PDB file of C-alpha atoms in Angstrom:
ATOM      1  CA  MET A   1      -4.749-187.875 -20.761  1.00 79.00           C
ATOM      2  CA  PHE A   2      -6.671-191.038 -21.513  1.00 84.00           C
ATOM      3  CA  GLU A   3      -4.957-191.189 -24.909  1.00 86.00           C
ATOM      4  CA  ILE A   4      -1.478-191.072 -23.346  1.00 90.00           C
ATOM      5  CA  LEU A   5      -2.336-193.816 -20.840  1.00 92.00           C
ATOM      6  CA  PHE A   6      -3.762-196.046 -23.554  1.00 92.00           C
ATOM      7  CA  PHE A   7      -0.805-195.420 -25.864  1.00 93.00           C
ATOM      8  CA  SER A   8       1.812-196.195 -23.196  1.00 93.00           C
ATOM      9  CA  PHE A   9      -0.004-199.348 -22.103  1.00 95.00           C
ATOM     10  CA  LEU A  10      -0.246-200.655 -25.682  1.00 94.00           C
ATOM     11  CA  SER A  11       3.358-199.820 -26.586  1.00 93.00           C
ATOM     12  CA  VAL A  12       4.754-201.401 -23.413  1.00 94.00           C
ATOM     13  CA  VAL A  13       2.755-204.570 -24.119  1.00 95.00           C
ATOM     14  CA  LEU A  14       3.933-204.475 -27.747  1.00 95.00           C
ATOM     15  CA  ILE A  15       7.639-204.049 -26.960  1.00 93.00           C
ATOM     16  CA  VAL A  16       7.758-206.526 -24.070  1.00 93.00           C
ATOM     17  CA  SER A  17       5.931-209.264 -25.955  1.00 94.00           C
ATOM     18  CA  SER A  18       7.984-208.790 -29.119  1.00 92.00           C
ATOM     19  CA  PHE A  19      11.108-209.114 -26.959  1.00 90.00           C
ATOM     20  CA  LEU A  20       9.636-212.330 -25.531  1.00 91.00           C
ATOM     21  CA  VAL A  21       8.977-213.595 -29.082  1.00 92.00           C
ATOM     22  CA  ILE A  22      12.668-213.610 -29.957  1.00 89.00           C
ATOM     23  CA  THR A  23      13.899-215.020 -26.622  1.00 86.00           C
ATOM     24  CA  ARG A  24      11.671-218.084 -26.069  1.00 86.00           C
ATOM     25  CA  VAL A  25      13.166-221.561 -26.622  1.00 85.00           C
ATOM     26  CA  ASN A  26       9.921-223.192 -27.731  1.00 87.00           C
ATOM     27  CA  PRO A  27       8.488-221.815 -31.010  1.00 89.00           C
ATOM     28  CA  ILE A  28       4.925-222.427 -29.778  1.00 91.00           C
ATOM     29  CA  SER A  29       5.345-219.935 -26.937  1.00 91.00           C
ATOM     30  CA  SER A  30       6.892-217.471 -29.378  1.00 92.00           C
ATOM     31  CA  ALA A  31       3.840-217.859 -31.612  1.00 93.00           C
ATOM     32  CA  LEU A  32       1.501-217.184 -28.687  1.00 93.00           C
ATOM     33  CA  TYR A  33       3.420-214.038 -27.739  1.00 94.00           C
ATOM     34  CA  LEU A  34       3.212-213.016 -31.390  1.00 94.00           C
ATOM     35  CA  VAL A  35      -0.599-213.086 -31.041  1.00 94.00           C
ATOM     36  CA  ILE A  36      -0.284-210.503 -28.243  1.00 95.00           C
ATOM     37  CA  VAL A  37       1.989-208.407 -30.486  1.00 95.00           C
ATOM     38  CA  PHE A  38      -0.625-208.406 -33.239  1.00 94.00           C
ATOM     39  CA  LEU A  39      -3.455-207.523 -30.852  1.00 94.00           C
ATOM     40  CA  ALA A  40      -1.474-204.603 -29.393  1.00 95.00           C
ATOM     41  CA  LEU A  41      -0.676-203.400 -32.915  1.00 94.00           C
ATOM     42  CA  ALA A  42      -4.361-203.567 -33.807  1.00 94.00           C
ATOM     43  CA  GLY A  43      -5.068-201.367 -30.798  1.00 94.00           C
ATOM     44  CA  LEU A  44      -2.470-198.840 -31.951  1.00 94.00           C
ATOM     45  CA  TYR A  45      -4.007-198.835 -35.447  1.00 93.00           C
ATOM     46  CA  GLY A  46      -7.369-198.128 -33.862  1.00 91.00           C
ATOM     47  CA  MET A  47      -5.867-195.158 -32.016  1.00 90.00           C
ATOM     48  CA  LEU A  48      -4.561-193.840 -35.352  1.00 89.00           C
ATOM     49  CA  SER A  49      -8.152-193.918 -36.676  1.00 87.00           C
ATOM     50  CA  ALA A  50      -7.532-196.910 -38.930  1.00 88.00           C
ATOM     51  CA  GLY A  51     -10.371-199.075 -37.703  1.00 88.00           C
ATOM     52  CA  PHE A  52     -10.707-201.162 -40.840  1.00 91.00           C
ATOM     53  CA  ILE A  53      -6.990-201.998 -40.893  1.00 92.00           C
ATOM     54  CA  ALA A  54      -7.190-202.978 -37.212  1.00 93.00           C
ATOM     55  CA  ALA A  55      -9.995-205.435 -37.978  1.00 93.00           C
ATOM     56  CA  ILE A  56      -8.068-206.845 -40.953  1.00 92.00           C
ATOM     57  CA  GLN A  57      -4.943-207.138 -38.801  1.00 91.00           C
ATOM     58  CA  ILE A  58      -6.767-209.308 -36.250  1.00 93.00           C
ATOM     59  CA  LEU A  59      -8.562-211.355 -38.925  1.00 93.00           C
ATOM     60  CA  VAL A  60      -5.606-212.058 -41.194  1.00 91.00           C
ATOM     61  CA  TYR A  61      -2.623-212.052 -38.843  1.00 89.00           C
ATOM     62  CA  ALA A  62      -4.007-213.411 -35.574  1.00 87.00           C
ATOM     63  CA  GLY A  63      -6.638-215.559 -37.257  1.00 88.00           C
ATOM     64  CA  GLY A  64      -4.865-216.761 -40.394  1.00 89.00           C
ATOM     65  CA  ILE A  65      -1.100-216.471 -40.425  1.00 91.00           C
ATOM     66  CA  LEU A  66      -0.610-217.455 -36.773  1.00 91.00           C
ATOM     67  CA  VAL A  67      -2.850-220.521 -37.125  1.00 92.00           C
ATOM     68  CA  LEU A  68      -0.807-221.547 -40.170  1.00 91.00           C
ATOM     69  CA  ILE A  69       2.478-221.192 -38.234  1.00 91.00           C
ATOM     70  CA  ILE A  70       1.134-223.123 -35.229  1.00 92.00           C
ATOM     71  CA  PHE A  71      -0.182-225.914 -37.477  1.00 91.00           C
ATOM     72  CA  VAL A  72       3.193-226.322 -39.167  1.00 90.00           C
ATOM     73  CA  ILE A  73       4.977-226.398 -35.789  1.00 89.00           C
ATOM     74  CA  MET A  74       2.580-229.129 -34.673  1.00 89.00           C
ATOM     75  CA  ILE A  75       3.139-231.115 -37.895  1.00 86.00           C
ATOM     76  CA  MET A  76       6.895-231.151 -37.227  1.00 82.00           C
ATOM     77  CA  ASN A  77       6.417-232.925 -33.879  1.00 79.00           C
ATOM     78  CA  LEU A  78       9.604-231.417 -32.431  1.00 78.00           C
ATOM     79  CA  THR A  79      11.354-232.935 -29.449  1.00 76.00           C
ATOM     80  CA  MET A  80      13.370-231.029 -26.870  1.00 73.00           C
ATOM     81  CA  GLN A  81      16.594-232.150 -28.579  1.00 71.00           C
ATOM     82  CA  ASP A  82      15.615-230.222 -31.695  1.00 70.00           C
ATOM     83  CA  LEU A  83      15.215-226.980 -29.766  1.00 73.00           C
ATOM     84  CA  LEU A  84      18.414-225.140 -29.021  1.00 68.00           C
ATOM     85  CA  PRO A  85      18.113-223.107 -25.828  1.00 66.00           C
ATOM     86  CA  LEU A  86      19.175-219.504 -26.019  1.00 65.00           C
ATOM     87  CA  LYS A  87      22.421-219.191 -24.074  1.00 63.00           C
ATOM     88  CA  THR A  88      22.095-216.992 -21.008  1.00 59.00           C
ATOM     89  CA  ASP A  89      24.915-214.654 -22.006  1.00 67.00           C
ATOM     90  CA  TYR A  90      22.933-214.045 -25.185  1.00 70.00           C
ATOM     91  CA  LEU A  91      20.323-212.158 -23.174  1.00 72.00           C
ATOM     92  CA  LEU A  92      22.881-209.544 -22.169  1.00 75.00           C
ATOM     93  CA  LEU A  93      24.102-209.407 -25.777  1.00 74.00           C
ATOM     94  CA  ILE A  94      20.550-208.916 -27.035  1.00 73.00           C
ATOM     95  CA  SER A  95      19.824-206.126 -24.574  1.00 76.00           C
ATOM     96  CA  LEU A  96      23.115-204.386 -25.375  1.00 77.00           C
ATOM     97  CA  SER A  97      22.599-204.574 -29.132  1.00 76.00           C
ATOM     98  CA  LEU A  98      19.013-203.353 -28.706  1.00 75.00           C
ATOM     99  CA  VAL A  99      20.326-200.264 -26.975  1.00 76.00           C
ATOM    100  CA  ILE A 100      22.930-199.728 -29.712  1.00 77.00           C
ATOM    101  CA  LEU A 101      20.463-200.323 -32.570  1.00 76.00           C
ATOM    102  CA  GLY A 102      17.783-198.126 -31.051  1.00 73.00           C
ATOM    103  CA  GLY A 103      20.334-195.460 -30.220  1.00 76.00           C
ATOM    104  CA  SER A 104      21.650-195.417 -33.773  1.00 76.00           C
ATOM    105  CA  LEU A 105      18.232-195.413 -35.430  1.00 75.00           C
ATOM    106  CA  ILE A 106      16.663-192.639 -33.360  1.00 74.00           C
ATOM    107  CA  PRO A 107      19.180-189.919 -34.417  1.00 75.00           C
ATOM    108  CA  ILE A 108      18.523-190.838 -38.059  1.00 73.00           C
ATOM    109  CA  VAL A 109      14.829-190.182 -37.556  1.00 72.00           C
ATOM    110  CA  LEU A 110      15.542-186.986 -35.632  1.00 72.00           C
ATOM    111  CA  ALA A 111      17.813-185.773 -38.409  1.00 72.00           C
ATOM    112  CA  PHE A 112      15.092-185.873 -41.041  1.00 66.00           C
ATOM    113  CA  SER A 113      12.829-183.238 -39.655  1.00 59.00           C
ATOM    114  CA  ASN A 114      11.578-181.796 -36.429  1.00 64.00           C
ATOM    115  CA  PHE A 115       9.134-184.531 -35.534  1.00 59.00           C
ATOM    116  CA  PHE A 116       8.376-183.042 -32.152  1.00 59.00           C
ATOM    117  CA  HIS A 117       6.727-180.043 -33.745  1.00 62.00           C
ATOM    118  CA  LEU A 118       4.674-182.044 -36.198  1.00 63.00           C
ATOM    119  CA  ARG A 119       0.969-181.830 -35.613  1.00 66.00           C
ATOM    120  CA  THR A 120      -1.505-184.209 -37.099  1.00 68.00           C
ATOM    121  CA  LYS A 121      -3.818-182.704 -39.681  1.00 72.00           C
ATOM    122  CA  GLU A 122      -7.515-182.487 -39.071  1.00 74.00           C
ATOM    123  CA  ILE A 123      -9.415-185.418 -40.522  1.00 75.00           C
ATOM    124  CA  SER A 124     -12.989-185.808 -41.656  1.00 75.00           C
ATOM    125  CA  ASP A 125     -15.406-188.019 -39.776  1.00 74.00           C
ATOM    126  CA  GLY A 126     -15.200-191.169 -41.873  1.00 75.00           C
ATOM    127  CA  PHE A 127     -11.403-191.327 -42.151  1.00 81.00           C
ATOM    128  CA  GLY A 128     -10.265-194.951 -42.169  1.00 79.00           C
ATOM    129  CA  SER A 129     -13.754-196.406 -42.298  1.00 83.00           C
ATOM    130  CA  ILE A 130     -14.615-199.200 -44.722  1.00 88.00           C
ATOM    131  CA  LYS A 131     -16.434-196.782 -47.020  1.00 88.00           C
ATOM    132  CA  GLU A 132     -13.507-194.354 -47.347  1.00 87.00           C
ATOM    133  CA  VAL A 133     -10.906-197.103 -47.780  1.00 89.00           C
ATOM    134  CA  ALA A 134     -13.011-198.928 -50.366  1.00 90.00           C
ATOM    135  CA  SER A 135     -13.691-195.783 -52.391  1.00 91.00           C
ATOM    136  CA  ILE A 136      -9.942-195.315 -52.894  1.00 90.00           C
ATOM    137  CA  LEU A 137      -9.064-199.003 -53.183  1.00 90.00           C
ATOM    138  CA  PHE A 138     -11.555-199.726 -55.955  1.00 92.00           C
ATOM    139  CA  THR A 139     -10.874-196.618 -58.012  1.00 93.00           C
ATOM    140  CA  LYS A 140      -7.295-195.380 -57.768  1.00 92.00           C
ATOM    141  CA  PHE A 141      -5.671-198.653 -56.704  1.00 93.00           C
ATOM    142  CA  ILE A 142      -7.774-201.116 -58.675  1.00 94.00           C
ATOM    143  CA  PHE A 143      -4.843-202.350 -60.790  1.00 94.00           C
ATOM    144  CA  PRO A 144      -2.511-203.226 -57.849  1.00 93.00           C
ATOM    145  CA  PHE A 145      -5.522-204.819 -56.174  1.00 93.00           C
ATOM    146  CA  GLU A 146      -6.042-207.162 -59.128  1.00 94.00           C
ATOM    147  CA  MET A 147      -2.301-207.871 -59.293  1.00 93.00           C
ATOM    148  CA  LEU A 148      -2.497-208.888 -55.643  1.00 93.00           C
ATOM    149  CA  SER A 149      -4.993-211.621 -56.465  1.00 94.00           C
ATOM    150  CA  ILE A 150      -2.573-213.019 -59.037  1.00 95.00           C
ATOM    151  CA  LEU A 151       0.202-212.903 -56.426  1.00 94.00           C
ATOM    152  CA  LEU A 152      -1.933-214.858 -53.942  1.00 94.00           C
ATOM    153  CA  LEU A 153      -2.795-217.457 -56.580  1.00 95.00           C
ATOM    154  CA  THR A 154       0.916-217.842 -57.401  1.00 94.00           C
ATOM    155  CA  ALA A 155       1.716-218.212 -53.700  1.00 94.00           C
ATOM    156  CA  ILE A 156      -0.908-220.969 -53.284  1.00 92.00           C
ATOM    157  CA  ILE A 157       0.449-222.929 -56.249  1.00 94.00           C
ATOM    158  CA  GLY A 158       4.062-222.322 -55.214  1.00 92.00           C
ATOM    159  CA  ALA A 159       3.461-223.480 -51.645  1.00 91.00           C
ATOM    160  CA  LEU A 160       1.734-226.641 -52.878  1.00 91.00           C
ATOM    161  CA  VAL A 161       4.521-227.461 -55.338  1.00 91.00           C
ATOM    162  CA  ILE A 162       7.282-226.870 -52.792  1.00 89.00           C
ATOM    163  CA  ALA A 163       5.688-228.775 -49.911  1.00 85.00           C
ATOM    164  CA  LYS A 164       4.362-231.746 -51.885  1.00 83.00           C
ATOM    165  CA  ARG A 165       6.302-234.947 -51.313  1.00 74.00           C
ATOM    166  CA  LYS A 166       6.148-236.180 -54.882  1.00 67.00           C
ATOM    167  CA  LEU A 167       4.827-234.250 -57.864  1.00 61.00           C
TER     168      LEU A 167
ATOM    169  CA  MET B   1      -0.540-185.331 -26.464  1.00 75.00           C
ATOM    170  CA  VAL B   2       0.621-188.330 -28.487  1.00 80.00           C
ATOM    171  CA  THR B   3       2.253-187.233 -31.743  1.00 81.00           C
ATOM    172  CA  PRO B   4       3.233-189.436 -34.717  1.00 82.00           C
ATOM    173  CA  PHE B   5       6.786-189.160 -33.421  1.00 81.00           C
ATOM    174  CA  HIS B   6       5.947-191.494 -30.532  1.00 85.00           C
ATOM    175  CA  TYR B   7       4.506-194.071 -32.891  1.00 89.00           C
ATOM    176  CA  ILE B   8       7.644-193.894 -35.057  1.00 86.00           C
ATOM    177  CA  ILE B   9       9.840-194.480 -31.994  1.00 86.00           C
ATOM    178  CA  VAL B  10       7.783-197.547 -30.985  1.00 90.00           C
ATOM    179  CA  SER B  11       7.997-198.831 -34.544  1.00 91.00           C
ATOM    180  CA  LEU B  12      11.798-198.351 -34.533  1.00 88.00           C
ATOM    181  CA  ILE B  13      12.161-200.326 -31.298  1.00 88.00           C
ATOM    182  CA  VAL B  14      10.058-203.202 -32.640  1.00 92.00           C
ATOM    183  CA  PHE B  15      12.075-203.102 -35.871  1.00 90.00           C
ATOM    184  CA  SER B  16      15.344-203.412 -33.908  1.00 88.00           C
ATOM    185  CA  ILE B  17      13.935-206.368 -31.949  1.00 89.00           C
ATOM    186  CA  GLY B  18      12.961-208.041 -35.231  1.00 91.00           C
ATOM    187  CA  ILE B  19      16.430-207.545 -36.722  1.00 88.00           C
ATOM    188  CA  LEU B  20      17.984-209.058 -33.603  1.00 86.00           C
ATOM    189  CA  GLY B  21      15.666-212.047 -33.832  1.00 87.00           C
ATOM    190  CA  VAL B  22      16.723-212.678 -37.426  1.00 88.00           C
ATOM    191  CA  LEU B  23      20.407-212.295 -36.577  1.00 84.00           C
ATOM    192  CA  LEU B  24      20.676-214.164 -33.272  1.00 82.00           C
ATOM    193  CA  ARG B  25      18.274-217.087 -33.359  1.00 82.00           C
ATOM    194  CA  LYS B  26      18.966-220.479 -34.976  1.00 82.00           C
ATOM    195  CA  ASN B  27      15.400-221.794 -34.925  1.00 85.00           C
ATOM    196  CA  ILE B  28      13.894-221.292 -38.373  1.00 88.00           C
ATOM    197  CA  PHE B  29      10.367-220.675 -37.024  1.00 89.00           C
ATOM    198  CA  ILE B  30      11.521-217.862 -34.797  1.00 90.00           C
ATOM    199  CA  ILE B  31      13.367-216.304 -37.736  1.00 91.00           C
ATOM    200  CA  LEU B  32      10.118-216.356 -39.737  1.00 92.00           C
ATOM    201  CA  MET B  33       8.253-214.747 -36.836  1.00 93.00           C
ATOM    202  CA  SER B  34      10.934-212.046 -36.558  1.00 94.00           C
ATOM    203  CA  VAL B  35      10.390-211.238 -40.237  1.00 94.00           C
ATOM    204  CA  GLU B  36       6.713-210.777 -39.351  1.00 93.00           C
ATOM    205  CA  LEU B  37       7.773-208.364 -36.606  1.00 94.00           C
ATOM    206  CA  LEU B  38       9.788-206.361 -39.156  1.00 94.00           C
ATOM    207  CA  LEU B  39       6.831-206.145 -41.549  1.00 94.00           C
ATOM    208  CA  ASN B  40       4.482-205.121 -38.761  1.00 94.00           C
ATOM    209  CA  SER B  41       6.733-202.348 -37.476  1.00 94.00           C
ATOM    210  CA  ALA B  42       6.885-200.956 -41.014  1.00 94.00           C
ATOM    211  CA  ASN B  43       3.069-201.112 -41.131  1.00 94.00           C
ATOM    212  CA  LEU B  44       2.825-199.149 -37.889  1.00 94.00           C
ATOM    213  CA  ALA B  45       5.095-196.417 -39.276  1.00 92.00           C
ATOM    214  CA  LEU B  46       3.055-196.262 -42.491  1.00 93.00           C
ATOM    215  CA  ILE B  47      -0.218-195.875 -40.626  1.00 93.00           C
ATOM    216  CA  ALA B  48       1.259-193.207 -38.350  1.00 90.00           C
ATOM    217  CA  PHE B  49       2.426-191.191 -41.373  1.00 88.00           C
ATOM    218  CA  SER B  50      -0.934-191.739 -43.059  1.00 89.00           C
ATOM    219  CA  ARG B  51      -2.723-190.278 -40.025  1.00 87.00           C
ATOM    220  CA  MET B  52      -0.234-187.403 -39.869  1.00 85.00           C
ATOM    221  CA  ASN B  53      -0.877-186.363 -43.462  1.00 84.00           C
ATOM    222  CA  ALA B  54      -4.609-187.213 -43.350  1.00 84.00           C
ATOM    223  CA  ASP B  55      -4.063-189.306 -46.483  1.00 85.00           C
ATOM    224  CA  LEU B  56      -5.546-192.781 -46.882  1.00 89.00           C
ATOM    225  CA  THR B  57      -2.852-194.043 -49.288  1.00 91.00           C
ATOM    226  CA  GLY B  58      -0.745-195.322 -46.390  1.00 90.00           C
ATOM    227  CA  GLN B  59      -3.602-197.467 -45.156  1.00 91.00           C
ATOM    228  CA  ILE B  60      -4.123-198.943 -48.637  1.00 93.00           C
ATOM    229  CA  PHE B  61      -0.415-199.743 -48.686  1.00 93.00           C
ATOM    230  CA  VAL B  62      -0.736-201.560 -45.364  1.00 94.00           C
ATOM    231  CA  LEU B  63      -3.651-203.597 -46.743  1.00 93.00           C
ATOM    232  CA  PHE B  64      -1.447-204.701 -49.658  1.00 94.00           C
ATOM    233  CA  MET B  65       1.399-205.463 -47.260  1.00 93.00           C
ATOM    234  CA  ILE B  66      -0.822-207.730 -45.131  1.00 93.00           C
ATOM    235  CA  ALA B  67      -1.786-209.748 -48.222  1.00 93.00           C
ATOM    236  CA  ILE B  68       1.858-209.971 -49.310  1.00 93.00           C
ATOM    237  CA  ALA B  69       2.838-211.116 -45.808  1.00 93.00           C
ATOM    238  CA  ALA B  70       0.253-213.896 -45.998  1.00 92.00           C
ATOM    239  CA  ALA B  71       1.724-215.073 -49.326  1.00 93.00           C
ATOM    240  CA  GLU B  72       5.267-214.843 -47.931  1.00 93.00           C
ATOM    241  CA  VAL B  73       4.425-216.872 -44.829  1.00 93.00           C
ATOM    242  CA  SER B  74       2.701-219.630 -46.792  1.00 92.00           C
ATOM    243  CA  VAL B  75       5.634-220.051 -49.177  1.00 93.00           C
ATOM    244  CA  GLY B  76       8.146-219.785 -46.308  1.00 92.00           C
ATOM    245  CA  LEU B  77       6.397-222.482 -44.290  1.00 92.00           C
ATOM    246  CA  ALA B  78       6.242-224.725 -47.370  1.00 92.00           C
ATOM    247  CA  LEU B  79      10.014-224.298 -47.673  1.00 89.00           C
ATOM    248  CA  VAL B  80      10.427-225.186 -43.974  1.00 88.00           C
ATOM    249  CA  ILE B  81       8.368-228.359 -44.455  1.00 88.00           C
ATOM    250  CA  ALA B  82      10.402-229.356 -47.517  1.00 88.00           C
ATOM    251  CA  LEU B  83      13.607-228.699 -45.590  1.00 85.00           C
ATOM    252  CA  TYR B  84      12.468-230.707 -42.588  1.00 85.00           C
ATOM    253  CA  ARG B  85      11.583-233.636 -44.818  1.00 84.00           C
ATOM    254  CA  HIS B  86      15.020-233.494 -46.394  1.00 81.00           C
ATOM    255  CA  LYS B  87      17.219-232.917 -43.341  1.00 78.00           C
ATOM    256  CA  GLU B  88      15.071-233.701 -40.240  1.00 77.00           C
ATOM    257  CA  GLU B  89      16.361-230.528 -38.595  1.00 76.00           C
ATOM    258  CA  ILE B  90      15.094-226.997 -37.971  1.00 77.00           C
ATOM    259  CA  ASN B  91      18.414-225.509 -36.938  1.00 79.00           C
ATOM    260  CA  ILE B  92      19.621-223.212 -39.722  1.00 80.00           C
ATOM    261  CA  ASP B  93      23.290-223.960 -38.991  1.00 78.00           C
ATOM    262  CA  ILE B  94      23.009-227.112 -41.089  1.00 77.00           C
ATOM    263  CA  LEU B  95      22.118-225.084 -44.168  1.00 75.00           C
ATOM    264  CA  SER B  96      25.719-224.431 -45.113  1.00 76.00           C
ATOM    265  CA  LYS B  97      25.927-226.267 -48.431  1.00 73.00           C
ATOM    266  CA  LEU B  98      26.062-223.047 -50.437  1.00 71.00           C
ATOM    267  CA  LYS B  99      28.886-221.688 -48.299  1.00 72.00           C
ATOM    268  CA  GLY B 100      32.024-221.114 -50.388  1.00 65.00           C
TER     269      GLY B 100
END
């Protein structure tokens, strides 16, 4: 009972604030609603017994990526002339296309298998804890993990080269 | 009883909202944030399936995806800064030079 209440609260917050993200005129308010989206997602991850991922989600997304986006918006120093307001008839269009998109995606999911009858498997006590995640990450997935560090290094250098005024 | 099915439905709805944000908005920041929404809805589906199968591989995948999203956002914002310096505009309608 408690689980259902918690799940519905988090998903309503998630859906409403992600709708607000794409309809705000000012990108700063969109970014702040995006923080709420990330927090609600972290809550859902926690419900799916992925506590470590939930912590990483808050640390990296809400603490890192969002701060980066907000800093860049502040650097731009945008005026109200730069911001195009969303036309009011767009709101109706958005809601209509949401219904159509959602309505076309849900049958695809239903077609794959009988999701209603799926039951989650029993899990051991430490599922999703740092210890369990690390013991897979540093043995089976050690090579992709190292590749990821090279990717991040490339992204740092690439971002510097692209954004620098003069090389 | 909340089954993985419910999580998949929520993830589908967020995915649709993200697609609409990419398609309908002109502001380049909001397009970037909608791409984040798309990535996050995929993450939610992955974690739901990982819980369903009691297999940690999905969670590892999400960890990788978060790192890749950080790299993508940093390069994307660098591109936005370069663009703003060049054109003084954040509306993507002006980016029509490659149009045939």
